[in-house]
Every structure is written in structure tokens, then in C-alpha cells.
Amino acid sequence: MKKLFIFAAAVMGLGLVSCDQVDLPNPPAQSNPQEALFDKSDLEVVADPAAATEVYNLTEYQNQDMLVPLADITKMDNVPAGFEVMFSGKVSGGNDFNGNEFACEVVDGKVMVSPDVFNGAIRTVSKNPADLTVNVQLYPYIVSVDNPTFTAKVETAFGPFAINATPFAPENVIEPAYYLLLSADGATWTAENAVKSTHSSNNVYDDPTFTFIYSAEASDFAPVFWKVVPESVFLTDLNAQPWYTPVFEDSFVDKGTLEANSSEMGQNISVSGAQVMTINMETLAFQYQVGFPQLYTPGNSNGWTATASQILTTANYTDYTGYLYLNGDFKFNPDPDWMGRDFGCNDPFVYEGSPLVGKGLADGGNNINVDAEGVYFVTLNYPTRETVLTMIETYGLIGDATEGGWDASTPLTMTTPLVYTAEVKLKGTGEFKFRANNGWDINLGGELSNLTAGGDNIPTPGEGTYTVTLDLSIVPYSATVVKK
């Protein structure tokens, strides 16, 4: 017999009470503590055997008006008169189960769920339309037959149960890659100057944002027309559908929405130099910005002179990093002089921890202030302006070429701002790297003349005592290893 979970509104919108908190209608007077309405030991729920081998195609279940089985009820004893047992569930890609509960149904001794409800639940784990395995945890409730909104939660949970499912097909198909086509007249499109998108390591449905980094010189394209095509179109026919052209927001020339298959070719502003465009193929929003090759950091420590300051560099015109010696106030500036494009912060940064870490948004005109003078490793995401400043308390060598091995750093001493040195004994075999704060979050490796974040281990130059100098004052960062 089918039992609907008709107390879903109560589960989703009302506070739930434990069994020992339920007030029955006209309860008898008691001299002893009230017993629980329902004992959790009277209920047992186990995995549905079919779930171990079957992949539930939610579209097929939806088309056939079938429910998806989640688990079997093997014991349900001593249910109070006038009440019945119902369930809600949560899904997780692991075992955290922090999401919202979804409504289940009880049918002939099974806990089941409608395909559309379950599809919505697993979309909170991943939007990827490929087959997906999720863990389901079930929560029992006692529900009044006469008043279904009156529920009492049984203080137990069943599961997790592994469920394999094929989600509904997405309304909009997102391809693995897209191409940006540039045109001088909006009618002639070639692959010659096409720019392929870059993307994160996440699947494209969970992260539908694609990035194009390109150079559009105004002398070559004035004005610039552009459209975006999926990789399947690019590889077959540049004039085939679908294509996407821009519709700019009112008063904005750097953002808007993409319109599919429009006969109106969107026009960009006349631009010169590097550009970074991001598109969201779920919302069809786009935005682009000038790609700055570096950010200067004028401030107290360099006399507010950009050319005398340290710089943040970037490989993608989005994420900027660098080591700065800071003392009090400073700002970010893409220009070597003051051209009105510098930026600081609207709200003061917040500093905490050891090593001292400052976080904030570099999105305003006020100076950014550091709590303590010293060397900081700085990361800045230009589109979001999220900025993190991590104070460098120590820098050292680590590796099996050093006496401390890979377990303990050999410390360097800062002799001048951003320059560290020490006499270090190196072994005849092994490798080493440089790392900050005796941890691995911030480290350098690779070529001594061009040290990079997270770079390769550096081979030992041979057994002996060396004067090792690490120079973070100039980009590229470098080190010298001179035998004594």
C-alpha cells in the first residue's frame, strides 16, 4: 500500500520535535517521566539490494510515473495508534549530509522518492548530467494520521546508502570548450585569429565559466565584432548554429548577456592590448577586462613610487601573486604612474592567525593598511578583488640534500628587505627547495635564476658548505648557491 509523505511542508518549513517532546491530545496525568512516543529500536531500514547493481535512469522513471527505491524497511513494530512512520532524506557526495532534506514516500515496505525530487536533490551534489553515485541518509518521523502537519522526529538515522542514478538531461548542453571569433566587419569569420577558451579542472556543468585571453589591437580591429561558438561548430562550420553574440547592459561596455543565433553581430569597444573575457554558459552572462601584465604596489615602504615598488605578476590576467615588503599603507596600481586606475579598499582588511594573514577586498579608493611591518606573500584575484596577505615569518631550505631532510627547514636570515641568506651544508646527493613559514603553502623551486611557486626540486650542486642567497626583491625571483 502506498503511503505518501504528506508532511513535507512540515519537514521543510516547521521546526521538528523529538519523540519525547510530543504532546499527545489530552495526555493523562503522569507521576513518572513520559516515555518516548516511539522507540527507535522498533524500526530497521537496510539497503535495497537492487541499488548495488542498478543505475536508476531518472528520466525513464519519470516517464513511467515510477518512484525510485532508496531502502527497504525490514522492521516497523509498535507504531502508536493514530500515527504512521514516514521518512525524509539527504544526499551527499561523501558523508557530510549538510544539505536540505527532501520528501520521501513509503510504498509496500520500501522508502522511495519521486524522480524529479531526487533529481533536484542530487543536483546539489553535482550538476553534471553523467551517471552519478551519491550517498543517501534517511531520517524517520512519526506523523499523525488525522493531522499530517503534526510530526515528531525519531532520533536516529539510517544509511548512508549508495545510490547510482542518471540525472535528467540538462536544458542547455554545455560543451567542453568554446572559441572566441573576432571580426572587423561582423560578417567575415575565420579560424585564423580564433581564441580557445580555458577552463578549470571541474566539469563544465558544476563550473560553467570559460575564459578567453586574447589581444585585440585597435589598429587591426576597429571596432571589434565578436561571437562565441562551441567547439563542435568551430571544428565543422564557423557559420553554423549555435553561435552567441553580445548584448551589452545599459551604460556598460564591459558586460552583458550572450544571445543565441542572433542575426545582429555584437560590437565591442575599440581596444588595444591584452583582454580577458569570461562567459558563463549556464546564465549566458559575459564580462571582459583589460589584462594588466603586472600590478605595482606603491606605498609607505617605497615612497609611494610605483617603479620603486615590488610587483605582482600573473600568468592568466586574473590571479596575481608576489612578495611585498610593506610598512603601513599601500595600494595596487597597474600603471607606473598615477593615471587614476589605482585601487585600495573600502573596508579595512582583517588580520588574524600566526603567521599573520590579512584578508579583504581590494575594491576601493582608500589605502590598504597592514597590521605589522614585514614581508608578505600576496594573492589577488582581479575580477573579484579578493586579496590575501600572508606574512612571511621564516624562509628556509628543505630537502634530502640538506641536513634536516624533508622534515625540517634550514632557516635563512633576511639581511635586507626581501633578501635572505645563510651558510648551508649540502650533501653530495639529493634535492632541495625553498619554503616559507615551515609549511608547504608557500614554496619556490625550479631554476635558480627563475624560481616559481611550487616549482620542481633543485638538484644539489655537490657536497660542501655554501652561501645560499634568496632574492625576492626582483622578478623573476632567484637564488645563488656559492661554495665556500
Coordinates of C-alpha atoms in Angstrom, one line a residue:
M1 CA 0.0 0.0 0.0
K2 CA 1.3 3.4 -0.9
K3 CA 1.9 5.9 1.9
L4 CA 2.6 9.4 0.7
F5 CA 4.9 11.7 2.6
I6 CA 2.3 14.4 3.0
F7 CA 4.1 16.1 5.9
A8 CA 6.8 17.5 3.5
A9 CA 5.8 21.1 4.3
A10 CA 6.3 20.5 8.0
V11 CA 9.7 18.9 7.4
M12 CA 10.8 21.8 5.2
G13 CA 9.2 24.7 6.9
L14 CA 8.5 23.9 10.5
G15 CA 10.6 23.1 13.5
L16 CA 10.8 19.4 14.2
V17 CA 10.4 18.0 17.7
S18 CA 11.9 14.8 19.2
C19 CA 9.6 12.0 20.2
D20 CA 10.0 12.7 23.9
Q21 CA 8.8 16.3 23.2
V22 CA 5.5 15.4 21.6
D23 CA 2.3 16.5 23.4
L24 CA -0.5 14.0 22.7
P25 CA -4.1 15.3 22.7
N26 CA -5.4 15.4 26.3
P27 CA -2.5 13.5 27.8
P28 CA -3.2 11.6 31.0
A29 CA -1.6 12.9 34.2
Q30 CA 1.7 11.3 35.0
S31 CA 3.7 10.9 38.1
N32 CA 6.7 9.4 36.2
P33 CA 8.7 10.8 33.3
Q34 CA 6.8 10.5 30.0
E35 CA 8.1 7.6 27.8
A36 CA 9.1 8.2 24.2
L37 CA 6.3 8.1 21.7
F38 CA 8.1 5.6 19.5
D39 CA 11.3 3.6 20.3
K40 CA 13.9 3.8 17.5
S41 CA 14.8 0.1 18.2
D42 CA 11.4 -0.8 16.7
L43 CA 12.5 0.4 13.3
E44 CA 15.1 -1.1 10.9
V45 CA 16.0 0.1 7.4
V46 CA 18.6 -1.6 5.2
A47 CA 19.9 -1.0 1.7
D48 CA 17.7 -2.0 -1.3
P49 CA 19.5 -5.0 -2.9
A50 CA 18.8 -3.6 -6.4
A51 CA 20.8 -0.4 -5.6
A52 CA 24.1 -2.3 -5.6
T53 CA 23.9 -3.1 -9.3
E54 CA 21.3 -0.8 -10.9
V55 CA 21.7 2.7 -12.2
Y56 CA 18.4 4.4 -11.9
N57 CA 17.6 6.4 -15.0
L58 CA 15.6 9.2 -13.6
T59 CA 14.1 10.2 -16.9
E60 CA 12.8 6.7 -17.5
Y61 CA 11.3 6.6 -14.0
Q62 CA 9.7 9.9 -14.6
N63 CA 8.2 9.0 -17.9
Q64 CA 6.8 5.7 -16.4
D65 CA 5.5 7.5 -13.3
M66 CA 7.6 5.3 -11.1
L67 CA 9.2 6.0 -7.8
V68 CA 12.9 5.5 -7.1
P69 CA 13.7 2.9 -4.4
L70 CA 16.2 4.1 -1.7
A71 CA 16.0 1.4 1.0
D72 CA 14.0 -1.5 2.5
I73 CA 12.1 -1.3 5.8
T74 CA 12.7 -4.7 7.5
K75 CA 11.2 -3.9 10.9
M76 CA 8.4 -1.5 12.0
D77 CA 6.9 -2.5 15.3
N78 CA 4.8 -0.8 18.0
V79 CA 3.8 2.2 16.0
P80 CA 1.3 4.2 18.2
A81 CA -2.3 4.2 17.2
G82 CA -3.2 7.1 15.1
F83 CA 0.4 7.6 13.8
E84 CA 2.5 6.3 10.9
V85 CA 6.2 6.3 10.1
M86 CA 7.4 8.4 7.3
F87 CA 10.9 9.4 6.1
S88 CA 12.9 12.3 4.7
G89 CA 16.3 12.1 3.1
K90 CA 19.5 14.0 2.4
V91 CA 22.2 13.3 -0.3
S92 CA 25.9 13.8 -0.2
G93 CA 28.9 13.2 -2.4
G94 CA 30.6 12.0 0.7
N95 CA 29.3 11.7 4.3
D96 CA 28.7 15.3 5.3
F97 CA 24.9 15.4 4.7
N98 CA 24.7 19.2 5.3
G99 CA 22.1 19.9 2.6
N100 CA 18.4 20.3 2.8
E101 CA 16.0 17.4 3.4
F102 CA 13.9 16.0 0.6
A103 CA 10.5 14.3 0.9
C104 CA 10.3 10.5 0.7
E105 CA 7.4 8.1 0.3
V106 CA 6.7 4.7 1.9
V107 CA 5.4 2.1 -0.5
D108 CA 5.0 -1.6 0.4
G109 CA 7.8 -1.7 2.8
K110 CA 10.2 0.5 0.8
V111 CA 11.4 4.0 1.3
M112 CA 11.1 5.7 -2.1
V113 CA 11.3 9.1 -3.8
S114 CA 9.9 10.7 -6.9
P115 CA 12.4 11.1 -9.7
D116 CA 12.0 14.9 -10.0
V117 CA 12.6 15.4 -6.3
F118 CA 15.6 13.1 -6.3
N119 CA 17.0 14.8 -9.4
G120 CA 16.8 18.2 -7.6
A121 CA 18.5 16.7 -4.6
I122 CA 21.4 15.2 -6.4
R123 CA 21.9 18.4 -8.4
T124 CA 23.1 19.9 -5.1
V125 CA 26.0 17.4 -5.2
S126 CA 26.8 17.9 -8.9
K127 CA 25.1 19.4 -12.0
N128 CA 27.0 17.0 -14.2
P129 CA 24.4 15.1 -16.2
A130 CA 26.6 12.0 -16.3
D131 CA 25.9 8.9 -14.2
L132 CA 26.4 9.8 -10.5
T133 CA 26.8 7.9 -7.3
V134 CA 25.5 9.7 -4.2
N135 CA 25.1 8.6 -0.6
V136 CA 21.6 8.9 0.9
Q137 CA 20.8 9.2 4.6
L138 CA 17.2 8.7 5.8
Y139 CA 15.5 10.3 8.8
P140 CA 12.3 8.7 10.2
Y141 CA 9.4 10.7 11.6
I142 CA 6.2 9.8 13.4
V143 CA 3.2 11.5 11.7
S144 CA -0.3 12.0 13.0
V145 CA -2.8 10.4 10.6
D146 CA -5.5 12.9 11.5
N147 CA -3.2 15.9 11.4
P148 CA -0.3 15.3 9.0
T149 CA 1.4 18.6 9.8
F150 CA 2.0 17.2 13.3
T151 CA 5.3 15.4 13.2
A152 CA 7.8 14.1 15.7
K153 CA 11.4 13.3 14.7
V154 CA 12.7 9.9 15.7
E155 CA 16.2 10.5 17.0
T156 CA 18.1 8.2 14.6
A157 CA 19.2 8.0 11.0
F158 CA 19.7 5.2 8.5
G159 CA 22.4 4.9 6.0
P160 CA 24.3 6.1 4.2
F161 CA 23.1 4.1 1.2
A162 CA 24.9 4.3 -2.1
I163 CA 22.5 5.1 -5.0
N164 CA 23.6 5.2 -8.6
A165 CA 21.5 7.4 -10.9
T166 CA 21.4 9.0 -14.3
P167 CA 20.1 12.6 -13.8
F168 CA 17.7 14.4 -16.1
A169 CA 19.3 15.8 -19.3
P170 CA 20.3 19.5 -18.9
E171 CA 18.1 22.1 -20.6
N172 CA 21.2 23.7 -22.1
V173 CA 24.1 21.5 -23.3
I174 CA 27.5 22.9 -22.3
E175 CA 30.4 21.7 -24.4
P176 CA 34.0 21.1 -23.1
A177 CA 35.4 24.2 -24.9
Y178 CA 34.4 27.3 -26.8
Y179 CA 36.1 29.6 -29.3
L180 CA 36.1 33.4 -29.5
L181 CA 36.0 34.7 -33.1
L182 CA 37.0 38.2 -33.9
S183 CA 35.9 40.1 -37.0
A184 CA 36.5 43.6 -38.4
D185 CA 33.1 43.8 -40.1
G186 CA 30.8 41.3 -38.3
A187 CA 30.3 39.3 -41.4
T188 CA 33.6 37.6 -42.1
W189 CA 34.6 34.9 -39.7
T190 CA 37.8 32.9 -39.9
A191 CA 39.6 30.5 -37.6
E192 CA 42.9 32.3 -38.1
N193 CA 42.6 34.6 -35.1
A194 CA 40.3 32.4 -33.0
V195 CA 40.9 32.1 -29.3
K196 CA 40.2 28.8 -27.5
S197 CA 38.7 29.0 -24.0
T198 CA 40.5 27.9 -20.8
H199 CA 38.6 26.2 -18.0
S200 CA 39.1 24.9 -14.5
S201 CA 39.5 21.2 -13.7
N202 CA 35.9 20.9 -12.7
N203 CA 33.2 19.5 -15.0
V204 CA 31.6 22.2 -17.1
Y205 CA 28.2 21.9 -15.5
D206 CA 29.5 22.5 -12.0
D207 CA 31.7 25.3 -13.3
P208 CA 30.1 26.8 -16.5
T209 CA 32.6 29.7 -16.6
F210 CA 35.0 29.8 -19.6
T211 CA 37.9 32.3 -20.0
F212 CA 39.4 33.8 -23.2
I213 CA 42.7 35.6 -23.1
Y214 CA 43.4 37.5 -26.3
S215 CA 45.0 40.6 -27.8
A216 CA 42.8 42.8 -30.0
E217 CA 44.7 45.8 -31.3
A218 CA 42.5 48.7 -32.2
S219 CA 44.7 49.2 -35.4
D220 CA 43.7 45.7 -36.5
F221 CA 40.1 45.6 -35.4
A222 CA 38.4 49.0 -35.0
P223 CA 35.7 48.4 -34.0
V224 CA 35.8 44.8 -32.9
F225 CA 33.0 42.4 -33.7
W226 CA 32.9 39.1 -31.9
K227 CA 31.0 35.9 -31.3
V228 CA 31.4 32.7 -29.4
V229 CA 30.9 29.3 -30.9
P230 CA 31.1 25.8 -29.2
E231 CA 34.0 23.6 -30.2
S232 CA 31.7 21.3 -32.3
V233 CA 30.8 24.3 -34.5
F234 CA 34.4 25.5 -34.7
L235 CA 35.5 22.1 -36.0
T236 CA 32.8 21.9 -38.7
D237 CA 31.3 25.2 -39.9
L238 CA 32.0 28.6 -38.4
N239 CA 28.7 29.9 -39.6
A240 CA 26.6 27.0 -38.2
Q241 CA 24.4 27.3 -35.2
P242 CA 24.6 27.7 -32.3
W243 CA 26.6 30.9 -32.1
Y244 CA 26.5 33.6 -29.3
T245 CA 26.8 37.3 -29.8
P246 CA 26.8 40.0 -27.1
V247 CA 24.0 42.3 -25.9
F248 CA 25.6 44.9 -23.7
E249 CA 24.0 46.1 -20.5
D250 CA 22.8 49.7 -20.4
S251 CA 25.6 52.1 -19.5
F252 CA 28.2 49.2 -19.6
V253 CA 30.5 48.3 -22.3
D254 CA 32.3 45.5 -20.4
K255 CA 29.5 43.2 -19.5
G256 CA 26.2 41.9 -20.7
T257 CA 24.5 38.7 -21.9
L258 CA 25.1 36.3 -24.8
E259 CA 22.2 35.9 -27.3
A260 CA 22.0 32.7 -29.2
N261 CA 21.8 32.7 -33.0
S262 CA 21.1 36.4 -33.4
S263 CA 21.5 38.0 -36.8
E264 CA 22.8 41.1 -35.1
M265 CA 26.6 40.7 -34.6
G266 CA 27.6 42.3 -31.4
Q267 CA 30.1 45.1 -31.4
N268 CA 32.8 45.5 -28.8
I269 CA 34.6 48.8 -28.0
S270 CA 37.8 49.7 -29.7
V271 CA 40.5 48.2 -27.6
S272 CA 44.3 47.7 -27.5
G273 CA 46.4 45.2 -25.7
A274 CA 45.5 42.1 -23.7
Q275 CA 41.9 41.4 -22.9
V276 CA 40.3 38.8 -20.6
M277 CA 36.8 37.7 -21.3
T278 CA 34.8 35.4 -19.2
I279 CA 31.5 33.8 -20.2
N280 CA 29.0 31.7 -18.2
M281 CA 27.4 29.2 -20.4
E282 CA 24.7 28.5 -17.8
T283 CA 23.5 32.1 -17.3
L284 CA 24.9 33.3 -20.7
A285 CA 26.5 36.3 -18.9
F286 CA 29.8 37.7 -20.1
Q287 CA 32.3 40.2 -18.9
Y288 CA 35.7 41.3 -20.0
Q289 CA 38.5 43.5 -18.7
V290 CA 41.9 44.8 -19.7
G291 CA 44.6 42.3 -19.0
F292 CA 47.3 44.0 -16.9
P293 CA 50.7 42.3 -17.1
Q294 CA 51.6 43.3 -13.6
L295 CA 50.4 45.4 -10.6
Y296 CA 52.7 47.8 -8.9
T297 CA 52.4 48.4 -5.1
P298 CA 53.2 52.0 -4.2
G299 CA 53.1 52.7 -0.5
N300 CA 55.0 53.8 2.6
S301 CA 57.8 51.3 2.1
N302 CA 58.8 52.7 -1.3
G303 CA 57.9 56.4 -1.0
W304 CA 54.7 55.9 -2.9
T305 CA 56.7 55.4 -6.1
A306 CA 55.3 52.6 -8.4
T307 CA 58.6 52.0 -10.2
A308 CA 60.4 51.5 -6.9
S309 CA 57.8 49.1 -5.6
Q310 CA 57.6 45.3 -5.8
I311 CA 55.1 44.0 -8.4
L312 CA 52.5 41.3 -8.5
T313 CA 52.7 39.1 -11.7
T314 CA 50.2 36.9 -13.5
A315 CA 50.0 34.1 -15.9
N316 CA 46.3 34.5 -16.7
Y317 CA 45.5 38.2 -16.1
T318 CA 43.2 37.0 -13.3
D319 CA 45.3 35.7 -10.4
Y320 CA 48.2 38.0 -9.3
T321 CA 50.9 37.0 -6.8
G322 CA 54.1 38.4 -5.4
Y323 CA 56.2 39.1 -2.4
L324 CA 56.0 42.6 -1.0
Y325 CA 57.8 44.4 1.8
L326 CA 55.1 46.5 3.4
N327 CA 55.0 49.1 6.1
G328 CA 51.7 50.7 6.9
D329 CA 49.7 51.9 3.8
F330 CA 49.9 50.9 0.2
K331 CA 47.7 50.5 -2.9
F332 CA 47.7 48.5 -6.1
N333 CA 48.3 50.2 -9.4
P334 CA 48.5 48.8 -12.9
D335 CA 50.4 51.8 -14.2
P336 CA 53.9 53.1 -13.4
D337 CA 52.5 56.5 -12.6
W338 CA 49.2 57.8 -11.3
M339 CA 46.6 57.5 -14.1
G340 CA 43.5 57.1 -11.9
R341 CA 43.4 53.3 -12.2
D342 CA 44.9 52.6 -8.8
F343 CA 42.8 50.9 -6.1
G344 CA 42.8 50.2 -2.4
C345 CA 39.9 49.1 -0.2
N346 CA 36.6 50.4 1.0
D347 CA 36.7 48.3 4.2
P348 CA 39.8 47.7 6.3
F349 CA 41.4 44.3 5.9
V350 CA 41.0 41.8 8.7
Y351 CA 44.3 40.3 10.1
E352 CA 44.5 37.2 12.3
G353 CA 46.4 34.0 13.0
S354 CA 50.1 33.1 13.1
P355 CA 51.6 33.6 10.7
L356 CA 49.5 36.8 10.4
V357 CA 47.1 36.6 7.5
G358 CA 45.1 39.5 6.2
K359 CA 42.0 39.2 4.0
G360 CA 39.9 41.7 2.3
L361 CA 38.6 43.1 -1.0
A362 CA 40.8 45.5 -2.9
D363 CA 37.9 47.3 -4.5
G364 CA 38.0 50.9 -3.3
G365 CA 39.9 54.1 -3.2
N366 CA 41.3 54.1 0.4
N367 CA 44.8 52.9 1.2
I368 CA 45.2 49.3 2.4
N369 CA 46.9 49.1 5.7
V370 CA 49.0 46.2 7.1
D371 CA 49.0 45.5 10.8
A372 CA 52.7 44.8 11.0
E373 CA 55.7 45.7 9.0
G374 CA 57.4 42.9 7.1
V375 CA 57.4 40.7 4.1
Y376 CA 54.1 39.4 2.8
F377 CA 53.1 36.9 0.1
V378 CA 50.1 38.5 -1.6
T379 CA 47.5 36.9 -3.8
L380 CA 44.9 39.0 -5.6
N381 CA 42.0 37.8 -7.8
Y382 CA 41.4 40.7 -10.1
P383 CA 37.8 40.0 -11.2
T384 CA 36.6 39.5 -7.6
R385 CA 39.3 41.7 -5.9
E386 CA 39.7 39.1 -3.2
T387 CA 43.1 39.6 -1.6
V388 CA 45.1 37.6 0.9
L389 CA 48.3 38.9 2.5
T390 CA 50.3 36.2 4.4
M391 CA 53.2 37.4 6.5
I392 CA 56.5 35.6 5.9
E393 CA 57.9 34.9 9.3
T394 CA 60.6 32.5 8.0
Y395 CA 62.1 31.3 4.8
G396 CA 64.4 28.3 4.5
L397 CA 65.8 25.4 2.6
I398 CA 64.3 21.9 2.8
G399 CA 65.1 18.6 1.1
D400 CA 67.1 15.5 1.3
A401 CA 70.2 17.4 0.2
T402 CA 70.1 19.3 3.5
E403 CA 70.9 18.1 7.0
G404 CA 67.2 18.4 8.0
G405 CA 66.0 16.3 5.2
W406 CA 62.4 16.8 4.1
D407 CA 61.2 17.1 7.7
A408 CA 62.8 20.3 8.9
S409 CA 63.8 23.6 7.2
T410 CA 67.2 25.1 7.4
P411 CA 66.5 28.7 8.2
L412 CA 67.7 31.7 6.1
T413 CA 68.1 35.2 7.6
M414 CA 66.7 38.3 6.0
T415 CA 69.7 40.7 5.5
T416 CA 67.8 43.4 3.6
P417 CA 64.2 43.6 2.7
L418 CA 63.2 40.6 0.6
V419 CA 66.7 39.1 0.5
Y420 CA 67.6 36.1 2.7
T421 CA 70.9 34.3 3.2
A422 CA 72.7 31.7 5.2
E423 CA 75.6 29.3 5.2
V424 CA 74.2 25.9 4.5
K425 CA 75.8 22.4 4.4
L426 CA 74.6 20.4 1.4
K427 CA 75.0 16.7 0.7
G428 CA 76.5 15.2 -2.4
T429 CA 73.2 13.7 -3.4
G430 CA 69.6 14.8 -3.1
E431 CA 67.5 17.8 -3.9
F432 CA 66.1 20.9 -2.1
K433 CA 63.5 23.7 -2.3
F434 CA 62.8 27.0 -0.6
R435 CA 59.7 27.3 1.6
A436 CA 58.1 29.8 3.9
N437 CA 56.8 29.6 7.4
N438 CA 57.9 25.9 7.8
G439 CA 55.0 24.8 5.6
W440 CA 54.2 24.0 2.1
D441 CA 51.5 26.6 1.3
I442 CA 54.2 29.0 0.0
N443 CA 57.3 27.5 -1.7
L444 CA 59.6 28.1 -4.6
G445 CA 61.5 25.7 -6.9
G446 CA 62.7 25.3 -10.5
E447 CA 65.7 27.1 -12.0
L448 CA 67.8 29.1 -9.6
S449 CA 67.6 32.0 -12.0
N450 CA 63.9 31.8 -12.3
L451 CA 62.2 30.4 -9.2
T452 CA 58.5 29.8 -9.4
A453 CA 55.7 29.0 -7.0
G454 CA 55.6 25.2 -6.5
G455 CA 58.4 24.7 -8.9
D456 CA 60.5 21.5 -9.3
N457 CA 63.0 20.3 -6.7
I458 CA 66.5 21.7 -7.2
P459 CA 69.4 19.2 -7.5
T460 CA 72.3 19.6 -5.1
P461 CA 75.4 21.2 -6.6
G462 CA 77.5 18.7 -4.6
E463 CA 78.7 18.1 -1.0
G464 CA 80.1 21.2 0.8
T465 CA 79.2 24.4 2.6
Y466 CA 77.5 27.0 0.6
T467 CA 76.4 30.6 0.9
V468 CA 72.8 30.5 -0.2
T469 CA 71.1 33.8 -1.1
L470 CA 67.4 34.0 -1.9
D471 CA 66.3 37.2 -3.7
L472 CA 62.6 38.1 -3.6
S473 CA 63.1 41.8 -4.3
I474 CA 63.1 41.4 -8.1
V475 CA 61.0 39.4 -10.6
P476 CA 61.9 36.8 -11.6
Y477 CA 62.8 35.5 -8.1
S478 CA 66.2 34.0 -8.0
A479 CA 68.8 32.3 -5.7
T480 CA 72.6 31.9 -5.7
V481 CA 74.4 28.9 -4.2
V482 CA 78.1 29.7 -3.8
K483 CA 80.6 27.2 -2.4
K484 CA 82.8 28.5 0.4

